[in-house]
Amino acid sequence: MNKRRHRRRHHAGATQSRERPQTTEASAPAAKSQGLVPARVFLLLSSVIAVYLAWVSFKGGSLPGCGPESGCDKVLQSRWSHWLGIPVAVPAAIVYLTLLWTTFQIGGRASEARRRNCSLAMVALSVVILGAAVWFVGLQALVIKSFCAFCLTAHASAAVAAGLLLRNVASRTGASGTDRFHWPPKTLGIRRSEVIKFAFAGVGALLVLLAGQALVAKKTYAVKRMEGAAAPSTNASAQTAGQESGQPSGSTETRTVSVQPISGSAPSIPAQPSGTAGPNATPTNPAPSARREIVLHQGKHRLAVDELPIIGLPSAPHLTVSLFDYTCHYCRDMHGLLLEAQRRFSNQLAIVSLPMPLDADCNHLVKRTSSAHANACQYAKFGLAVWRAKPEAFSEFDSWLFHPPSPLPLNDVRQRAEELVGRETLEQALADPWVTRQIQTAVALYESNSRELRDGRMPQLVIGSAISVGPLQNIDPLYTMLAEQLGLKP
């Protein structure tokens, strides 16, 4: 009787033992898929953002909400936005998509070798993603001191996915529940040393990324020369010939950027008394007045030199055009470089200065004014009004306004302007429609330049037949452009 009971218990235990592995095996797929679905969603999101950022970078367009000099724009235009000359979004997209692909290679239908290799690849790629997220977020916070919402979203999504996948690799096992979180997975035959080796491989790839950014800096500016542009003319006869032919001098084809000056030594025509003709008067058309113009983009933009703020002598044989914003920190650096170049070449060079506010109040290209460019329209109006009221005071006011590292309070700016030109005179100049017209002229020129280069960075320069956009790191590139375009050598 006792033996029979013992045999029944033994048979029941054996039956339960045979059934237990079946239960474990049935639950294994659920364990193996732990975190895969949300990880795929996060990786897909980060991949879409990275591909979009890469496409915009190559296309030369702008991102929604990333206007000129916005936080997003500062990040994307910084030297850290590229790796070995290509946008960092490109290698990011490759890593994200590769990791996304591996998540579909560890299912039950894949061979054990493939699941094993893809699990190890997950480790390396996840380490790269987590390290890159720390690196780029740290750069935005500590170095660039601006943030890109698109970039942060991509990094955050990819980092969450990497964490989920590392946890998935660690938890995948066909052992009993008590051994469920064993590392590394026993069933795939992965040794701890292999996991460590692939983790270090990820660290090595991350170091390659960091070294590439540190050693190969992206150019912070871009220059484009308009093909077919004639050399700037410096005598009056050249302009007269251009007028007779119906074409402005130096503007020979669409998108030409050129300067059409009149020699400062051109003889002036004495004015005749009203109603009185000279003894040798003839019924021919009067000689053209010595009105100097800068003709840009095949005559689309014409700048009257004697009607615009200028650094240097209006009669200088060589002219450049500067587009800037008084609230733009890169423009402050550029202003110092331009002053240095003008002092170096003295009467040979003059710089037409056009304020181009990055402020939605007076610039239709800016949809929302960032806090960094608050009141940019007001600063521009004060600068133009001072020149309009008293041209000889503009250089002093302009340098004073650019000197501090950040924009001065508007009350201080108004007070300084009143000291230079007088309160009543300043109010009259501010009310002059000419001020608004010049701002719109600068905005239109900025739009043409930006479309031509597919790059809306500030500041912008027009030197001879070349357009430069973005900040210059030092004066050497400026000297190079002046030498190549105008023949001025320091």
CSV table of C-alpha atoms in Angstrom, one decimal:
chain,number,residue,atom,x,y,z
A,1,MET,CA,0.0,0.0,0.0
A,2,ASN,CA,2.8,2.4,1.0
A,3,LYS,CA,4.8,1.4,-2.1
A,4,ARG,CA,1.8,2.1,-4.3
A,5,ARG,CA,1.4,5.6,-2.8
A,6,HIS,CA,5.1,6.3,-3.2
A,7,ARG,CA,4.9,5.3,-6.9
A,8,ARG,CA,1.9,7.7,-7.4
A,9,ARG,CA,3.8,10.6,-5.8
A,10,HIS,CA,6.9,9.8,-7.9
A,11,HIS,CA,4.8,9.7,-11.1
A,12,ALA,CA,3.0,13.0,-10.2
A,13,GLY,CA,6.4,14.7,-9.5
A,14,ALA,CA,7.8,13.4,-12.8
A,15,THR,CA,4.8,14.7,-14.6
A,16,GLN,CA,5.1,18.2,-13.1
A,17,SER,CA,8.8,18.2,-13.9
A,18,ARG,CA,8.1,17.4,-17.5
A,19,GLU,CA,5.4,20.1,-17.6
A,20,ARG,CA,7.6,22.8,-16.0
A,21,PRO,CA,10.0,23.3,-18.9
A,22,GLN,CA,7.1,23.6,-21.2
A,23,THR,CA,5.7,26.4,-19.2
A,24,THR,CA,9.1,28.1,-19.1
A,25,GLU,CA,9.6,27.7,-22.8
A,26,ALA,CA,6.1,29.1,-23.5
A,27,SER,CA,7.0,32.2,-21.5
A,28,ALA,CA,10.4,32.6,-23.0
A,29,PRO,CA,9.2,34.5,-26.1
A,30,ALA,CA,7.6,37.0,-23.7
A,31,ALA,CA,10.8,37.4,-21.8
A,32,LYS,CA,12.8,37.7,-25.0
A,33,SER,CA,10.6,40.4,-26.4
A,34,GLN,CA,10.8,42.4,-23.2
A,35,GLY,CA,11.2,46.1,-24.1
A,36,LEU,CA,11.6,45.5,-27.8
A,37,VAL,CA,8.4,47.1,-29.0
A,38,PRO,CA,8.9,50.4,-27.2
A,39,ALA,CA,12.6,50.4,-28.1
A,40,ARG,CA,11.7,50.1,-31.7
A,41,VAL,CA,9.2,53.0,-31.4
A,42,PHE,CA,11.9,55.2,-29.8
A,43,LEU,CA,14.5,54.2,-32.4
A,44,LEU,CA,12.1,54.9,-35.2
A,45,LEU,CA,11.4,58.4,-33.9
A,46,SER,CA,15.1,59.2,-33.4
A,47,SER,CA,15.9,57.8,-36.9
A,48,VAL,CA,13.3,60.0,-38.6
A,49,ILE,CA,14.6,63.1,-36.8
A,50,ALA,CA,18.2,62.3,-37.7
A,51,VAL,CA,17.3,61.7,-41.4
A,52,TYR,CA,15.3,64.9,-41.5
A,53,LEU,CA,18.2,66.9,-39.9
A,54,ALA,CA,20.7,65.4,-42.4
A,55,TRP,CA,18.3,66.2,-45.3
A,56,VAL,CA,17.9,69.8,-44.2
A,57,SER,CA,21.6,70.2,-43.7
A,58,PHE,CA,22.4,69.0,-47.2
A,59,LYS,CA,19.5,70.9,-48.7
A,60,GLY,CA,20.5,74.1,-47.0
A,61,GLY,CA,17.0,74.9,-45.7
A,62,SER,CA,15.9,75.8,-42.2
A,63,LEU,CA,14.0,73.9,-39.6
A,64,PRO,CA,10.6,75.0,-38.2
A,65,GLY,CA,11.1,77.2,-35.2
A,66,CYS,CA,14.8,77.5,-36.0
A,67,GLY,CA,15.1,81.1,-37.2
A,68,PRO,CA,18.3,83.0,-37.6
A,69,GLU,CA,20.3,83.1,-34.4
A,70,SER,CA,17.8,81.1,-32.5
A,71,GLY,CA,19.0,78.5,-30.0
A,72,CYS,CA,18.3,75.7,-32.5
A,73,ASP,CA,20.2,77.7,-35.2
A,74,LYS,CA,23.2,78.2,-33.0
A,75,VAL,CA,23.5,74.5,-32.3
A,76,LEU,CA,23.1,73.5,-35.9
A,77,GLN,CA,25.5,76.1,-37.2
A,78,SER,CA,28.2,75.5,-34.6
A,79,ARG,CA,31.4,73.6,-35.3
A,80,TRP,CA,30.0,70.6,-33.2
A,81,SER,CA,27.2,70.0,-35.7
A,82,HIS,CA,29.6,68.3,-38.1
A,83,TRP,CA,32.0,65.3,-37.9
A,84,LEU,CA,34.8,65.1,-40.4
A,85,GLY,CA,33.0,67.6,-42.6
A,86,ILE,CA,29.6,65.9,-42.7
A,87,PRO,CA,26.6,66.6,-40.5
A,88,VAL,CA,26.6,64.5,-37.3
A,89,ALA,CA,23.0,63.6,-38.2
A,90,VAL,CA,24.4,61.3,-40.9
A,91,PRO,CA,26.3,58.9,-38.6
A,92,ALA,CA,23.6,59.2,-36.0
A,93,ALA,CA,21.0,58.0,-38.5
A,94,ILE,CA,23.2,55.1,-39.5
A,95,VAL,CA,23.7,54.0,-35.9
A,96,TYR,CA,20.0,54.4,-35.1
A,97,LEU,CA,18.8,52.5,-38.2
A,98,THR,CA,21.4,49.7,-37.6
A,99,LEU,CA,20.3,49.2,-34.0
A,100,LEU,CA,16.7,49.2,-35.1
A,101,TRP,CA,17.5,46.5,-37.7
A,102,THR,CA,19.2,44.3,-35.0
A,103,THR,CA,16.0,44.3,-32.9
A,104,PHE,CA,14.3,42.3,-35.7
A,105,GLN,CA,17.2,39.8,-35.9
A,106,ILE,CA,16.9,38.3,-32.4
A,107,GLY,CA,13.5,36.6,-32.7
A,108,GLY,CA,12.9,32.9,-32.5
A,109,ARG,CA,13.1,32.4,-36.2
A,110,ALA,CA,16.7,33.7,-36.5
A,111,SER,CA,19.5,31.3,-36.1
A,112,GLU,CA,21.3,31.1,-32.7
A,113,ALA,CA,24.5,32.6,-34.3
A,114,ARG,CA,22.6,35.6,-35.7
A,115,ARG,CA,20.8,36.2,-32.4
A,116,ARG,CA,24.1,36.0,-30.6
A,117,ASN,CA,25.9,38.4,-33.0
A,118,CYS,CA,23.1,40.9,-33.0
A,119,SER,CA,22.9,40.8,-29.2
A,120,LEU,CA,26.6,41.7,-29.0
A,121,ALA,CA,26.1,44.4,-31.7
A,122,MET,CA,23.3,45.8,-29.5
A,123,VAL,CA,25.7,46.2,-26.7
A,124,ALA,CA,28.2,48.2,-28.7
A,125,LEU,CA,25.7,50.4,-30.5
A,126,SER,CA,23.8,51.1,-27.3
A,127,VAL,CA,27.1,52.2,-25.6
A,128,VAL,CA,27.7,54.6,-28.6
A,129,ILE,CA,24.3,56.1,-28.4
A,130,LEU,CA,24.4,56.6,-24.6
A,131,GLY,CA,27.8,58.2,-24.7
A,132,ALA,CA,26.9,60.4,-27.7
A,133,ALA,CA,23.8,61.6,-25.9
A,134,VAL,CA,25.9,62.7,-22.9
A,135,TRP,CA,28.5,64.3,-25.2
A,136,PHE,CA,26.1,66.3,-27.3
A,137,VAL,CA,23.7,67.4,-24.6
A,138,GLY,CA,26.8,68.5,-22.5
A,139,LEU,CA,28.1,70.5,-25.5
A,140,GLN,CA,24.7,72.3,-25.8
A,141,ALA,CA,24.6,73.0,-22.1
A,142,LEU,CA,28.2,74.0,-21.4
A,143,VAL,CA,29.8,75.1,-24.7
A,144,ILE,CA,27.2,76.3,-27.1
A,145,LYS,CA,24.9,77.4,-24.3
A,146,SER,CA,21.9,76.9,-26.5
A,147,PHE,CA,19.6,74.0,-27.1
A,148,CYS,CA,18.1,72.4,-30.2
A,149,ALA,CA,14.7,70.8,-29.5
A,150,PHE,CA,15.0,68.4,-32.5
A,151,CYS,CA,18.5,67.2,-31.4
A,152,LEU,CA,17.4,66.8,-27.7
A,153,THR,CA,14.4,64.7,-28.8
A,154,ALA,CA,16.5,62.5,-31.0
A,155,HIS,CA,19.1,61.9,-28.3
A,156,ALA,CA,16.5,61.3,-25.6
A,157,SER,CA,14.6,58.8,-27.7
A,158,ALA,CA,17.7,56.9,-28.8
A,159,ALA,CA,19.0,56.8,-25.2
A,160,VAL,CA,15.8,55.4,-23.8
A,161,ALA,CA,15.8,52.8,-26.6
A,162,ALA,CA,19.5,51.9,-25.9
A,163,GLY,CA,18.7,51.4,-22.2
A,164,LEU,CA,15.7,49.2,-23.0
A,165,LEU,CA,17.8,47.1,-25.3
A,166,LEU,CA,20.6,46.6,-22.9
A,167,ARG,CA,18.1,45.5,-20.3
A,168,ASN,CA,16.6,43.1,-22.9
A,169,VAL,CA,20.0,41.5,-23.7
A,170,ALA,CA,20.6,41.1,-20.0
A,171,SER,CA,17.3,39.5,-19.3
A,172,ARG,CA,17.0,37.1,-22.3
A,173,THR,CA,17.5,33.6,-21.0
A,174,GLY,CA,15.8,30.3,-21.3
A,175,ALA,CA,16.6,29.3,-17.7
A,176,SER,CA,14.2,29.2,-14.8
A,177,GLY,CA,12.6,32.3,-13.4
A,178,THR,CA,15.2,32.5,-10.6
A,179,ASP,CA,17.9,32.8,-13.2
A,180,ARG,CA,16.0,35.2,-15.4
A,181,PHE,CA,18.3,38.2,-15.0
A,182,HIS,CA,21.6,36.3,-15.4
A,183,TRP,CA,24.2,38.2,-17.3
A,184,PRO,CA,25.2,37.4,-20.0
A,185,PRO,CA,22.4,35.2,-21.5
A,186,LYS,CA,23.4,31.6,-21.0
A,187,THR,CA,21.3,30.2,-23.9
A,188,LEU,CA,23.2,32.3,-26.5
A,189,GLY,CA,26.6,31.1,-25.3
A,190,ILE,CA,27.8,34.7,-24.7
A,191,ARG,CA,30.7,35.0,-22.3
A,192,ARG,CA,31.1,38.0,-20.0
A,193,SER,CA,34.4,38.8,-21.6
A,194,GLU,CA,32.7,39.1,-25.0
A,195,VAL,CA,30.1,41.6,-23.6
A,196,ILE,CA,32.9,43.6,-22.1
A,197,LYS,CA,34.9,43.5,-25.3
A,198,PHE,CA,31.9,44.8,-27.4
A,199,ALA,CA,31.2,47.5,-24.8
A,200,PHE,CA,34.7,48.7,-25.2
A,201,ALA,CA,34.3,48.6,-28.9
A,202,GLY,CA,31.4,51.0,-28.5
A,203,VAL,CA,33.6,53.2,-26.3
A,204,GLY,CA,36.2,53.2,-29.1
A,205,ALA,CA,33.7,54.2,-31.7
A,206,LEU,CA,32.6,57.0,-29.4
A,207,LEU,CA,36.2,58.2,-29.1
A,208,VAL,CA,36.5,58.3,-32.8
A,209,LEU,CA,33.5,60.5,-33.0
A,210,LEU,CA,34.9,62.9,-30.3
A,211,ALA,CA,38.3,63.0,-31.9
A,212,GLY,CA,36.8,63.7,-35.3
A,213,GLN,CA,34.9,66.7,-34.0
A,214,ALA,CA,37.9,68.0,-31.9
A,215,LEU,CA,40.5,67.7,-34.6
A,216,VAL,CA,38.5,68.6,-37.8
A,217,ALA,CA,36.5,71.8,-37.1
A,218,LYS,CA,33.6,72.8,-39.3
A,219,LYS,CA,34.0,76.1,-41.1
A,220,THR,CA,31.8,78.6,-39.4
A,221,TYR,CA,31.2,80.6,-42.6
A,222,ALA,CA,30.5,79.9,-46.2
A,223,VAL,CA,31.6,81.9,-49.3
A,224,LYS,CA,30.2,81.7,-52.8
A,225,ARG,CA,31.4,83.5,-55.8
A,226,MET,CA,28.9,84.3,-58.5
A,227,GLU,CA,30.1,82.8,-61.8
A,228,GLY,CA,30.2,85.3,-64.7
A,229,ALA,CA,30.5,88.4,-62.5
A,230,ALA,CA,32.8,91.0,-63.9
A,231,ALA,CA,35.5,92.7,-61.9
A,232,PRO,CA,34.3,95.9,-60.1
A,233,SER,CA,34.8,99.0,-62.2
A,234,THR,CA,36.4,102.1,-60.7
A,235,ASN,CA,36.1,104.8,-63.3
A,236,ALA,CA,33.2,106.9,-64.5
A,237,SER,CA,33.5,105.8,-68.1
A,238,ALA,CA,32.8,102.2,-67.2
A,239,GLN,CA,29.5,103.2,-65.6
A,240,THR,CA,28.6,105.4,-68.5
A,241,ALA,CA,29.2,102.5,-70.9
A,242,GLY,CA,27.0,100.3,-68.8
A,243,GLN,CA,24.2,102.8,-68.9
A,244,GLU,CA,24.4,103.2,-72.6
A,245,SER,CA,24.2,99.4,-73.1
A,246,GLY,CA,21.3,99.1,-70.8
A,247,GLN,CA,23.3,96.8,-68.5
A,248,PRO,CA,24.8,97.8,-65.2
A,249,SER,CA,28.5,97.5,-65.1
A,250,GLY,CA,29.7,94.1,-63.7
A,251,SER,CA,26.2,92.6,-63.8
A,252,THR,CA,26.4,90.3,-66.7
A,253,GLU,CA,24.1,87.5,-65.7
A,254,THR,CA,21.5,86.4,-63.3
A,255,ARG,CA,22.7,86.1,-59.6
A,256,THR,CA,25.7,88.3,-60.3
A,257,VAL,CA,27.0,90.2,-57.3
A,258,SER,CA,29.1,93.2,-58.3
A,259,VAL,CA,30.0,96.7,-57.3
A,260,GLN,CA,29.4,99.6,-59.7
A,261,PRO,CA,31.3,102.5,-58.4
A,262,ILE,CA,32.0,105.9,-59.9
A,263,SER,CA,35.5,107.3,-59.5
A,264,GLY,CA,35.8,109.8,-56.7
A,265,SER,CA,37.9,112.0,-59.0
A,266,ALA,CA,35.1,112.4,-61.5
A,267,PRO,CA,34.6,116.1,-62.3
A,268,SER,CA,31.6,117.8,-60.8
A,269,ILE,CA,29.3,119.8,-63.0
A,270,PRO,CA,28.7,123.3,-61.8
A,271,ALA,CA,25.1,124.1,-61.3
A,272,GLN,CA,23.6,126.7,-63.7
A,273,PRO,CA,21.4,129.5,-62.4
A,274,SER,CA,17.7,128.7,-62.9
A,275,GLY,CA,16.5,129.7,-66.3
A,276,THR,CA,20.0,130.6,-67.5
A,277,ALA,CA,22.0,128.7,-70.1
A,278,GLY,CA,25.7,128.8,-70.4
A,279,PRO,CA,27.4,130.4,-73.5
A,280,ASN,CA,28.2,127.0,-75.0
A,281,ALA,CA,24.9,125.3,-74.0
A,282,THR,CA,23.7,122.6,-76.4
A,283,PRO,CA,20.3,120.8,-76.5
A,284,THR,CA,21.9,117.5,-75.5
A,285,ASN,CA,21.1,115.6,-72.3
A,286,PRO,CA,22.9,116.8,-69.2
A,287,ALA,CA,25.9,114.8,-68.0
A,288,PRO,CA,25.1,112.3,-65.2
A,289,SER,CA,25.7,113.3,-61.7
A,290,ALA,CA,28.4,111.6,-59.7
A,291,ARG,CA,26.0,109.3,-57.9
A,292,ARG,CA,27.7,106.2,-56.7
A,293,GLU,CA,25.8,102.9,-56.6
A,294,ILE,CA,26.4,99.3,-55.6
A,295,VAL,CA,24.5,97.0,-57.9
A,296,LEU,CA,23.7,93.6,-56.6
A,297,HIS,CA,22.1,90.4,-57.9
A,298,GLN,CA,21.8,91.6,-61.6
A,299,GLY,CA,20.3,94.9,-60.6
A,300,LYS,CA,17.7,93.5,-58.2
A,301,HIS,CA,19.2,95.6,-55.4
A,302,ARG,CA,20.8,99.0,-55.9
A,303,LEU,CA,22.4,100.8,-53.0
A,304,ALA,CA,23.1,104.5,-53.2
A,305,VAL,CA,26.4,104.9,-51.4
A,306,ASP,CA,25.9,108.5,-50.4
A,307,GLU,CA,22.5,107.7,-48.8
A,308,LEU,CA,23.7,104.9,-46.5
A,309,PRO,CA,25.8,104.5,-43.4
A,310,ILE,CA,29.4,103.8,-44.3
A,311,ILE,CA,32.7,103.1,-42.5
A,312,GLY,CA,35.4,104.9,-44.4
A,313,LEU,CA,35.3,107.4,-47.2
A,314,PRO,CA,32.4,107.1,-49.6
A,315,SER,CA,34.9,107.9,-52.4
A,316,ALA,CA,37.1,104.9,-51.6
A,317,PRO,CA,37.8,102.9,-54.8
A,318,HIS,CA,36.7,99.6,-53.1
A,319,LEU,CA,33.4,99.0,-51.4
A,320,THR,CA,32.0,96.1,-49.4
A,321,VAL,CA,28.5,95.6,-47.9
A,322,SER,CA,28.0,94.4,-44.4
A,323,LEU,CA,24.6,93.0,-43.1
A,324,PHE,CA,24.5,92.8,-39.3
A,325,ASP,CA,22.3,92.9,-36.3
A,326,TYR,CA,23.3,94.9,-33.2
A,327,THR,CA,22.0,92.1,-31.0
A,328,CYS,CA,24.0,89.3,-32.8
A,329,HIS,CA,27.1,88.3,-30.9
A,330,TYR,CA,28.8,87.0,-34.1
A,331,CYS,CA,28.1,90.4,-35.7
A,332,ARG,CA,29.9,92.1,-32.8
A,333,ASP,CA,33.0,90.0,-33.6
A,334,MET,CA,32.7,90.8,-37.3
A,335,HIS,CA,32.4,94.5,-36.6
A,336,GLY,CA,35.8,94.5,-34.9
A,337,LEU,CA,37.3,92.6,-37.9
A,338,LEU,CA,35.8,95.0,-40.4
A,339,LEU,CA,37.2,98.0,-38.5
A,340,GLU,CA,40.6,96.5,-38.4
A,341,ALA,CA,40.5,95.8,-42.1
A,342,GLN,CA,39.3,99.3,-42.9
A,343,ARG,CA,42.1,100.8,-40.8
A,344,ARG,CA,44.6,98.6,-42.5
A,345,PHE,CA,43.6,99.7,-46.0
A,346,SER,CA,42.5,103.2,-45.0
A,347,ASN,CA,41.2,105.3,-48.0
A,348,GLN,CA,41.3,102.3,-50.3
A,349,LEU,CA,38.3,100.5,-48.6
A,350,ALA,CA,34.9,101.6,-47.3
A,351,ILE,CA,32.2,99.4,-45.8
A,352,VAL,CA,28.5,100.1,-46.3
A,353,SER,CA,26.8,99.1,-43.1
A,354,LEU,CA,23.2,97.9,-43.3
A,355,PRO,CA,21.5,96.8,-40.0
A,356,MET,CA,19.4,93.7,-40.7
A,357,PRO,CA,17.4,93.0,-37.5
A,358,LEU,CA,16.6,89.4,-36.6
A,359,ASP,CA,13.4,90.7,-35.1
A,360,ALA,CA,9.8,89.8,-36.2
A,361,ASP,CA,8.7,93.3,-35.5
A,362,CYS,CA,10.4,94.6,-38.7
A,363,ASN,CA,11.6,91.5,-40.5
A,364,HIS,CA,8.9,89.3,-42.1
A,365,LEU,CA,11.5,86.5,-42.5
A,366,VAL,CA,11.6,86.0,-38.7
A,367,LYS,CA,8.4,84.3,-37.5
A,368,ARG,CA,9.2,84.6,-33.8
A,369,THR,CA,11.8,86.8,-32.1
A,370,SER,CA,14.1,85.0,-29.8
A,371,SER,CA,15.0,86.5,-26.5
A,372,ALA,CA,18.6,87.1,-27.7
A,373,HIS,CA,17.3,89.5,-30.4
A,374,ALA,CA,14.7,91.4,-28.4
A,375,ASN,CA,14.4,95.0,-29.6
A,376,ALA,CA,16.7,94.4,-32.5
A,377,CYS,CA,14.5,96.6,-34.7
A,378,GLN,CA,14.8,99.5,-32.2
A,379,TYR,CA,18.6,99.3,-32.1
A,380,ALA,CA,18.7,99.3,-35.9
A,381,LYS,CA,16.4,102.3,-36.1
A,382,PHE,CA,18.6,104.3,-33.6
A,383,GLY,CA,21.7,103.5,-35.7
A,384,LEU,CA,20.0,104.6,-38.9
A,385,ALA,CA,18.5,107.7,-37.4
A,386,VAL,CA,21.8,108.9,-36.0
A,387,TRP,CA,23.3,108.6,-39.5
A,388,ARG,CA,20.3,110.3,-41.1
A,389,ALA,CA,20.5,113.2,-38.6
A,390,LYS,CA,24.3,113.6,-38.4
A,391,PRO,CA,26.4,111.3,-40.7
A,392,GLU,CA,29.7,112.3,-39.1
A,393,ALA,CA,28.4,111.0,-35.7
A,394,PHE,CA,27.5,107.5,-37.0
A,395,SER,CA,30.9,105.9,-36.7
A,396,GLU,CA,31.2,106.9,-33.0
A,397,PHE,CA,27.7,105.8,-32.2
A,398,ASP,CA,28.1,102.5,-34.1
A,399,SER,CA,31.3,101.6,-32.3
A,400,TRP,CA,29.8,102.6,-29.0
A,401,LEU,CA,26.8,100.4,-29.6
A,402,PHE,CA,28.9,97.4,-30.7
A,403,HIS,CA,31.5,97.7,-27.9
A,404,PRO,CA,29.8,95.9,-25.0
A,405,PRO,CA,29.6,92.1,-25.1
A,406,SER,CA,25.8,92.3,-25.0
A,407,PRO,CA,23.2,94.9,-26.1
A,408,LEU,CA,22.8,98.0,-24.0
A,409,PRO,CA,19.5,99.0,-22.5
A,410,LEU,CA,17.3,101.0,-24.9
A,411,ASN,CA,17.1,103.9,-22.6
A,412,ASP,CA,20.9,104.2,-22.6
A,413,VAL,CA,21.0,103.9,-26.4
A,414,ARG,CA,18.4,106.7,-26.8
A,415,GLN,CA,20.3,108.9,-24.4
A,416,ARG,CA,23.6,108.5,-26.2
A,417,ALA,CA,21.9,109.2,-29.6
A,418,GLU,CA,20.4,112.3,-28.2
A,419,GLU,CA,23.7,113.5,-26.9
A,420,LEU,CA,25.2,113.1,-30.4
A,421,VAL,CA,22.5,114.6,-32.6
A,422,GLY,CA,20.1,116.3,-30.2
A,423,ARG,CA,16.7,115.1,-29.0
A,424,GLU,CA,14.5,117.0,-31.5
A,425,THR,CA,16.7,116.1,-34.4
A,426,LEU,CA,16.7,112.4,-33.3
A,427,GLU,CA,12.9,112.3,-33.1
A,428,GLN,CA,12.6,113.7,-36.6
A,429,ALA,CA,15.0,111.2,-38.0
A,430,LEU,CA,13.3,108.3,-36.3
A,431,ALA,CA,10.0,109.4,-37.8
A,432,ASP,CA,11.5,109.6,-41.3
A,433,PRO,CA,10.2,106.8,-43.6
A,434,TRP,CA,13.7,106.5,-44.9
A,435,VAL,CA,14.7,104.5,-41.8
A,436,THR,CA,12.0,101.9,-42.4
A,437,ARG,CA,12.9,101.7,-46.0
A,438,GLN,CA,16.6,101.0,-45.3
A,439,ILE,CA,15.7,98.2,-42.9
A,440,GLN,CA,13.4,96.6,-45.6
A,441,THR,CA,16.2,97.0,-48.2
A,442,ALA,CA,18.6,95.1,-45.8
A,443,VAL,CA,16.0,92.4,-45.2
A,444,ALA,CA,15.5,92.0,-49.0
A,445,LEU,CA,19.2,91.7,-49.6
A,446,TYR,CA,19.6,89.2,-46.8
A,447,GLU,CA,16.8,87.1,-48.3
A,448,SER,CA,18.5,87.2,-51.8
A,449,ASN,CA,21.9,86.3,-50.3
A,450,SER,CA,20.5,83.5,-48.2
A,451,ARG,CA,18.6,82.0,-51.1
A,452,GLU,CA,21.7,82.1,-53.3
A,453,LEU,CA,23.8,80.2,-50.7
A,454,ARG,CA,20.9,78.3,-49.2
A,455,ASP,CA,22.3,79.5,-45.9
A,456,GLY,CA,20.8,82.1,-43.7
A,457,ARG,CA,23.6,82.6,-41.2
A,458,MET,CA,24.6,86.0,-40.0
A,459,PRO,CA,26.6,88.2,-40.4
A,460,GLN,CA,26.7,88.5,-44.1
A,461,LEU,CA,29.3,90.3,-46.4
A,462,VAL,CA,29.3,91.2,-50.0
A,463,ILE,CA,32.8,91.6,-51.3
A,464,GLY,CA,33.3,92.0,-55.0
A,465,SER,CA,31.6,89.1,-56.6
A,466,ALA,CA,31.5,87.0,-53.5
A,467,ILE,CA,29.0,86.6,-50.7
A,468,SER,CA,30.1,85.4,-47.2
A,469,VAL,CA,27.7,84.2,-44.6
A,470,GLY,CA,28.4,83.3,-41.0
A,471,PRO,CA,31.0,84.3,-38.5
A,472,LEU,CA,34.7,84.5,-39.3
A,473,GLN,CA,37.0,83.1,-36.6
A,474,ASN,CA,39.7,85.6,-37.3
A,475,ILE,CA,40.7,88.3,-39.8
A,476,ASP,CA,42.6,86.0,-42.1
A,477,PRO,CA,39.6,84.8,-44.1
A,478,LEU,CA,38.5,88.4,-44.5
A,479,TYR,CA,42.0,89.4,-45.8
A,480,THR,CA,41.8,86.4,-48.2
A,481,MET,CA,38.5,87.5,-49.6
A,482,LEU,CA,39.6,91.2,-50.0
A,483,ALA,CA,42.7,90.0,-51.8
A,484,GLU,CA,40.9,87.6,-54.1
A,485,GLN,CA,37.9,89.9,-54.9
A,486,LEU,CA,39.3,93.4,-54.7
A,487,GLY,CA,43.1,92.9,-55.1
A,488,LEU,CA,43.7,94.4,-51.6
A,489,LYS,CA,46.7,92.7,-49.9
A,490,PRO,CA,47.7,93.5,-46.3
